Amino acid sequence: MRINKFLAHAGVASRRKAEELILSGKVSVNNVIMTNLAYQVEAGDRVEVNGVAVYNEEPVYYMLNKPRGYISSSSDDKGRQTVMDLLPKGKERIYPVGRLDWDTSGLLLLTNDGEFTNLMTHPRHGVEKVYIAKVEGQANKENLRPLTLGMIIDGKKVSPARYEIMKQDKTKNSSLVNLTIHEGQNHQVKKMFAAVGLPVQKLSRVQYGPLNLEGLAPGHYRRLTKKEVSQLMNAVKK
C-alpha cells in the first residue's frame, strides 16, 4: 500500500495532507525519514509521524442513530456523554464522520478510515444529507426560496438546497420541513433556517447519501455492509 494511502487509512490525514507530511520530512519508516511518495508500506514496517507510531487497522464502518444529548466526539474534556458511549468498546480506534450537534439527533457515521472520512465530509464531494427540521414560524415557498438559490453562511457560499414542506401547525406557529444539503458546515442547517426567519426548534438527520435510519432505533448502531460502503463511495462526486 502506498505510504500516503497507508496514512489516510490509519486516520492520520487525507491522502493529499499525508503527502504534505511526507514531503515535509515528518514521516519515517523503520527509523528512516521517508520522502518517497511512491513507497509501498509492507508488513512489518514501522511507520511514524512526528515520532509517533502509526498502525493501520482493518477499516470498519458503523451507522448510529444518535439521540439528542450526546457530543459527536471521541472524547469530551468536560465529561459530557459522547457518541462513543453508545458504541462497542472494540480494539478499533473509531471516530465520528463529521458532527451532529449535541441537540441534533439522527444518522451519524463512524469509522477508522481517514480517506473515507475525507470523501464523506469534504464539500466538493457533494454527498447528500437529508434533515427533518421543526422550525418556528410558517414555512412557505416565499421564505424558503433563498435556500434553493445558495446562501452565504459565515462568509462562505453554500450550495442550493432542496426542501419539502411536510406539515404546518398554525396553532403552535411551527412547520416541519425536509431539507437536503450537500455540505456540512458547522451548524449549517440551523443557520440557513435562521437566515430566512425560521429558527430551528428540533432537528434530525434522516439520510446520509443512500443510507437511512430504517430499522435502527435511537441509541442503536450497526456495522455497514460492504455493499453499503460501496454505495456511499459511489455517491461521491468525482
XYZ file of C-alpha atoms in Angstrom:
238
model
C 0.000 0.000 0.000
C 1.374 3.416 -0.963
C 2.515 5.343 2.066
C 0.036 8.222 1.639
C -2.837 5.742 1.393
C -1.499 3.917 4.467
C -1.553 7.150 6.480
C -5.034 8.057 5.216
C -6.486 4.679 6.127
C -4.887 4.972 9.550
C -6.828 8.180 10.111
C -3.773 10.451 10.191
C -4.858 12.715 7.331
C -6.326 12.718 3.846
C -4.040 11.421 1.083
C -3.198 14.953 -0.016
C -2.374 16.075 3.528
C -0.419 12.855 4.052
C 1.718 13.728 1.026
C 2.449 17.119 2.592
C 3.543 15.410 5.821
C 5.819 13.083 3.857
C 7.417 15.833 1.773
C 7.990 17.950 4.890
C 10.058 15.157 6.445
C 7.649 14.346 9.258
C 7.182 10.686 8.317
C 9.680 7.921 8.930
C 9.708 4.242 8.002
C 11.888 1.930 10.074
C 13.560 4.977 11.656
C 14.471 6.497 8.275
C 12.876 9.755 7.113
C 10.689 8.903 4.126
C 10.105 11.444 1.343
C 9.367 8.978 -1.461
C 5.649 9.317 -2.184
C 5.662 6.050 -4.143
C 6.992 3.971 -1.251
C 4.955 0.812 -0.642
C 4.427 0.051 3.052
C 4.924 -3.647 3.748
C 4.002 -5.880 6.670
C 6.472 -5.352 9.480
C 7.326 -1.756 8.530
C 7.284 0.683 11.438
C 5.729 3.947 10.271
C 5.931 7.040 12.466
C 4.588 10.585 12.124
C 6.451 13.132 14.234
C 7.932 10.240 16.185
C 4.574 8.621 16.982
C 3.937 5.120 15.642
C 1.036 4.711 13.220
C -0.886 1.462 12.944
C -3.175 0.696 10.029
C -6.163 -1.165 11.389
C -8.669 -3.083 9.330
C -11.195 -0.423 8.260
C -14.601 -0.625 9.922
C -17.741 1.407 9.294
C -20.688 1.974 11.623
C -24.012 3.768 11.413
C -25.508 5.163 14.619
C -28.933 6.630 15.261
C -27.684 9.381 17.551
C -30.074 10.558 20.271
C -30.123 14.155 21.453
C -27.822 14.873 24.380
C -24.623 13.286 23.063
C -21.481 15.022 21.800
C -20.238 13.903 18.362
C -16.667 13.399 19.504
C -14.302 10.639 20.556
C -13.929 12.265 23.975
C -15.003 15.351 25.904
C -12.853 17.281 28.378
C -15.992 18.467 30.185
C -17.078 14.933 30.987
C -20.222 15.042 28.843
C -21.622 11.932 27.175
C -20.239 11.281 23.699
C -21.445 9.051 20.889
C -18.603 6.692 21.782
C -20.547 5.761 24.915
C -23.108 4.167 22.597
C -20.608 2.166 20.527
C -18.902 -1.153 21.329
C -15.577 -0.990 23.156
C -13.587 -2.747 20.443
C -9.950 -2.687 19.513
C -10.518 -0.322 16.577
C -9.960 3.385 17.138
C -13.149 4.701 15.561
C -14.372 8.287 15.446
C -17.363 10.229 14.055
C -17.507 11.185 10.383
C -18.347 14.866 10.740
C -20.604 16.050 13.551
C -24.159 16.343 14.706
C -24.839 18.990 17.346
C -25.499 17.984 20.959
C -29.207 18.710 20.492
C -29.451 17.189 16.988
C -30.402 13.548 16.509
C -30.161 11.134 13.630
C -27.818 9.315 11.294
C -24.137 9.513 12.169
C -21.367 7.523 10.506
C -18.281 6.377 12.426
C -15.111 4.770 11.108
C -11.349 4.418 11.472
C -10.798 5.120 7.750
C -9.386 8.613 7.242
C -9.715 8.579 3.462
C -13.377 7.581 3.708
C -13.974 10.381 6.216
C -12.483 12.941 3.849
C -14.615 11.730 0.944
C -17.793 11.860 3.025
C -17.232 15.274 4.582
C -15.404 17.469 2.065
C -17.881 19.896 0.415
C -16.525 19.300 -3.096
C -17.610 15.657 -2.983
C -21.262 16.669 -2.562
C -22.624 13.701 -0.624
C -26.279 14.481 0.124
C -27.562 14.724 3.698
C -31.266 14.924 4.445
C -32.657 16.576 7.584
C -36.095 16.999 9.057
C -36.395 20.304 10.890
C -39.165 21.570 13.125
C -38.965 25.331 12.783
C -40.697 28.258 14.416
C -42.979 30.057 12.001
C -44.929 29.230 8.859
C -42.649 27.861 6.146
C -43.720 28.664 2.593
C -42.293 28.953 -0.920
C -41.509 32.624 -0.466
C -39.453 32.447 2.722
C -37.759 29.153 1.768
C -36.781 30.296 -1.723
C -33.316 31.616 -0.649
C -32.405 28.073 0.426
C -32.785 26.893 -3.176
C -30.528 29.616 -4.574
C -27.465 29.115 -2.400
C -26.686 31.273 0.600
C -23.754 32.920 2.316
C -23.194 31.308 5.731
C -20.333 32.648 7.873
C -18.815 34.230 4.777
C -18.979 31.041 2.702
C -21.359 30.217 -0.147
C -23.293 27.014 0.394
C -24.820 25.049 -2.472
C -28.510 25.319 -3.303
C -30.647 23.040 -1.148
C -33.891 21.196 -1.811
C -36.843 21.293 0.538
C -40.278 19.849 1.091
C -42.800 21.344 3.499
C -44.136 18.330 5.381
C -46.504 19.976 7.857
C -47.687 23.355 9.105
C -49.151 23.925 12.552
C -50.732 27.354 12.734
C -51.881 26.810 16.314
C -48.284 26.292 17.533
C -46.846 28.541 14.826
C -44.417 25.888 13.634
C -43.592 23.933 10.482
C -41.924 20.645 9.626
C -39.500 20.862 6.691
C -37.454 18.191 4.920
C -34.148 19.735 3.743
C -31.431 18.211 1.546
C -27.952 19.762 1.566
C -24.582 18.781 0.096
C -22.106 20.245 2.557
C -21.823 20.043 6.314
C -20.573 23.317 7.731
C -20.789 23.923 11.453
C -24.479 24.421 12.426
C -25.238 24.856 8.707
C -28.883 23.778 8.693
C -29.731 25.836 11.775
C -28.025 28.895 10.312
C -29.780 28.503 6.965
C -33.220 28.406 8.567
C -32.327 31.256 10.932
C -31.284 33.366 7.931
C -34.794 33.079 6.455
C -36.514 33.830 9.765
C -37.421 30.272 10.726
C -35.349 29.326 13.793
C -34.932 25.589 14.323
C -36.668 24.089 17.336
C -35.773 20.461 16.687
C -33.500 18.809 14.111
C -32.748 15.283 12.956
C -30.631 13.882 10.114
C -32.584 11.071 8.479
C -30.437 10.199 5.471
C -26.741 10.227 4.518
C -26.130 9.524 0.835
C -28.132 6.359 0.086
C -28.428 5.308 3.746
C -31.401 5.937 6.018
C -32.389 5.010 9.569
C -34.958 2.365 8.692
C -34.973 -0.334 11.378
C -32.451 1.445 13.599
C -33.853 2.744 16.905
C -32.439 5.842 18.663
C -29.219 4.987 20.508
C -28.660 1.843 18.445
C -25.920 1.165 15.901
C -24.866 -1.414 13.354
C -21.912 -2.111 11.103
C -22.297 -1.180 7.469
C -22.152 -3.904 4.864
C -19.569 -3.859 2.078
C -22.385 -3.032 -0.323
C -23.426 -0.016 1.752
C -19.848 1.275 1.931
C -19.608 0.916 -1.856
C -22.901 2.785 -2.267
C -21.566 5.641 -0.143
C -18.367 5.776 -2.181
C -20.410 5.824 -5.400
C -22.365 8.805 -4.032
C -19.173 10.893 -4.056
C -18.962 13.400 -6.896
C -15.754 12.875 -8.858
